[in-house]
Amino acid sequence: AFLESSRMMLSSKPEAEFKELATSLAEARLTRPEQLLAAVDRAWSEIRSREFQWARVVEESAALRRVSGKDVLEAFDRWLAPGGTERRRLASLIFGAAHRSGRVKAQAALESAG
């Protein structure tokens, strides 16, 4: 019910609202880091990943500006909507050490569900 109502909510939004949000996110992405540590972290993440895309922030900002309402709906239908072509299940279970039997039962149930 939640995902169906979310799809209806997304489809009822006007295109201007999507553009406004995309522009806002793009501008926020371009905001210069206020602390040196944040700027250094960005640089080191490029080095650690060995991608060296020094203009990543600019490229991501430009990509965000191109997002349309149609793009958002297509992504929703593909990855989130029930029956989506690339939808995957995610289960996050946390058990303390004292609850090993519960963990074993939950793991078996997840594995049998496929």
Short mmCIF file of C-alpha atoms in Angstrom, two decimals:
data_model
loop_
_atom_site.label_atom_id
_atom_site.label_comp_id
_atom_site.label_asym_id
_atom_site.label_seq_id
_atom_site.Cartn_x
_atom_site.Cartn_y
_atom_site.Cartn_z
CA ALA A 1 0.00 0.00 0.00
CA PHE A 2 2.83 2.40 0.87
CA LEU A 3 4.64 1.92 -2.44
CA GLU A 4 1.44 2.23 -4.47
CA SER A 5 0.51 5.47 -2.72
CA SER A 6 4.07 6.73 -3.21
CA ARG A 7 3.81 6.11 -6.95
CA MET A 8 0.50 7.99 -7.08
CA MET A 9 2.03 10.88 -5.13
CA LEU A 10 5.02 11.04 -7.49
CA SER A 11 2.86 10.90 -10.62
CA SER A 12 0.65 13.73 -9.36
CA LYS A 13 3.59 16.13 -8.84
CA PRO A 14 3.95 18.81 -11.52
CA GLU A 15 7.13 18.80 -13.61
CA ALA A 16 8.06 22.23 -12.23
CA GLU A 17 8.27 20.77 -8.73
CA PHE A 18 10.69 18.06 -9.90
CA LYS A 19 12.82 20.68 -11.66
CA GLU A 20 12.84 22.90 -8.58
CA LEU A 21 13.97 20.05 -6.36
CA ALA A 22 16.59 18.87 -8.88
CA THR A 23 18.00 22.39 -9.17
CA SER A 24 18.10 22.76 -5.40
CA LEU A 25 19.95 19.45 -5.02
CA ALA A 26 22.37 20.38 -7.80
CA GLU A 27 23.17 23.70 -6.15
CA ALA A 28 23.62 22.01 -2.77
CA ARG A 29 26.01 19.52 -4.38
CA LEU A 30 28.13 22.42 -5.67
CA THR A 31 28.34 24.07 -2.26
CA ARG A 32 31.95 24.41 -1.28
CA PRO A 33 32.89 22.36 1.80
CA GLU A 34 32.99 24.54 4.91
CA GLN A 35 35.72 22.50 6.55
CA LEU A 36 39.05 21.48 5.13
CA LEU A 37 38.47 17.89 6.27
CA ALA A 38 35.43 17.56 3.97
CA ALA A 39 37.43 18.78 0.97
CA VAL A 40 40.28 16.42 1.80
CA ASP A 41 37.84 13.52 2.20
CA ARG A 42 36.45 14.18 -1.29
CA ALA A 43 39.93 14.13 -2.79
CA TRP A 44 40.99 11.01 -0.92
CA SER A 45 37.82 9.15 -1.87
CA GLU A 46 38.78 9.69 -5.54
CA ILE A 47 42.27 8.43 -4.83
CA ARG A 48 41.07 5.39 -2.84
CA SER A 49 38.59 4.41 -5.54
CA ARG A 50 41.25 5.03 -8.23
CA GLU A 51 38.67 6.80 -10.35
CA PHE A 52 40.31 10.25 -10.22
CA GLN A 53 37.18 12.07 -11.41
CA TRP A 54 38.19 15.41 -9.96
CA ALA A 55 35.15 17.13 -11.51
CA ARG A 56 32.72 14.56 -10.09
CA VAL A 57 30.76 17.17 -8.13
CA VAL A 58 30.27 19.33 -11.23
CA GLU A 59 29.27 16.31 -13.34
CA GLU A 60 26.80 15.06 -10.71
CA SER A 61 25.32 18.53 -10.40
CA ALA A 62 24.81 18.73 -14.17
CA ALA A 63 23.21 15.26 -14.15
CA LEU A 64 20.85 16.30 -11.35
CA ARG A 65 19.72 19.32 -13.35
CA ARG A 66 18.72 17.01 -16.21
CA VAL A 67 16.45 14.80 -14.06
CA SER A 68 12.78 15.04 -14.98
CA GLY A 69 9.61 13.75 -13.40
CA LYS A 70 9.46 11.07 -16.07
CA ASP A 71 12.96 9.91 -15.07
CA VAL A 72 11.92 9.66 -11.42
CA LEU A 73 8.82 7.62 -12.28
CA GLU A 74 10.82 5.31 -14.54
CA ALA A 75 13.38 4.73 -11.78
CA PHE A 76 10.60 4.10 -9.26
CA ASP A 77 8.91 1.59 -11.55
CA ARG A 78 12.20 -0.15 -12.27
CA TRP A 79 13.75 -0.41 -8.78
CA LEU A 80 11.04 0.19 -6.16
CA ALA A 81 7.58 -0.68 -7.46
CA PRO A 82 6.17 -4.15 -6.83
CA GLY A 83 6.94 -6.15 -9.96
CA GLY A 84 9.76 -3.79 -10.97
CA THR A 85 12.23 -5.37 -13.39
CA GLU A 86 15.24 -4.74 -11.15
CA ARG A 87 13.61 -4.75 -7.73
CA ARG A 88 15.54 -6.67 -5.09
CA ARG A 89 14.60 -7.65 -1.58
CA LEU A 90 16.58 -6.29 1.35
CA ALA A 91 16.20 -7.69 4.84
CA SER A 92 18.09 -6.24 7.77
CA LEU A 93 17.90 -8.28 10.95
CA ILE A 94 19.83 -7.59 14.14
CA PHE A 95 20.09 -10.19 16.89
CA GLY A 96 22.07 -10.01 20.10
CA ALA A 97 24.39 -12.82 21.15
CA ALA A 98 21.72 -14.14 23.54
CA HIS A 99 19.28 -14.72 20.66
CA ARG A 100 21.19 -17.13 18.46
CA SER A 101 18.22 -19.46 18.00
CA GLY A 102 16.09 -16.59 16.71
CA ARG A 103 18.84 -15.65 14.29
CA VAL A 104 19.12 -19.22 12.99
CA LYS A 105 15.33 -19.44 12.48
CA ALA A 106 15.19 -16.07 10.72
CA GLN A 107 18.12 -16.99 8.47
CA ALA A 108 16.48 -20.29 7.54
CA ALA A 109 13.19 -18.52 6.77
CA LEU A 110 14.96 -15.98 4.54
CA GLU A 111 16.87 -18.67 2.67
CA SER A 112 13.74 -20.74 2.08
CA ALA A 113 11.89 -17.66 0.79
CA GLY A 114 14.47 -17.39 -1.97
#
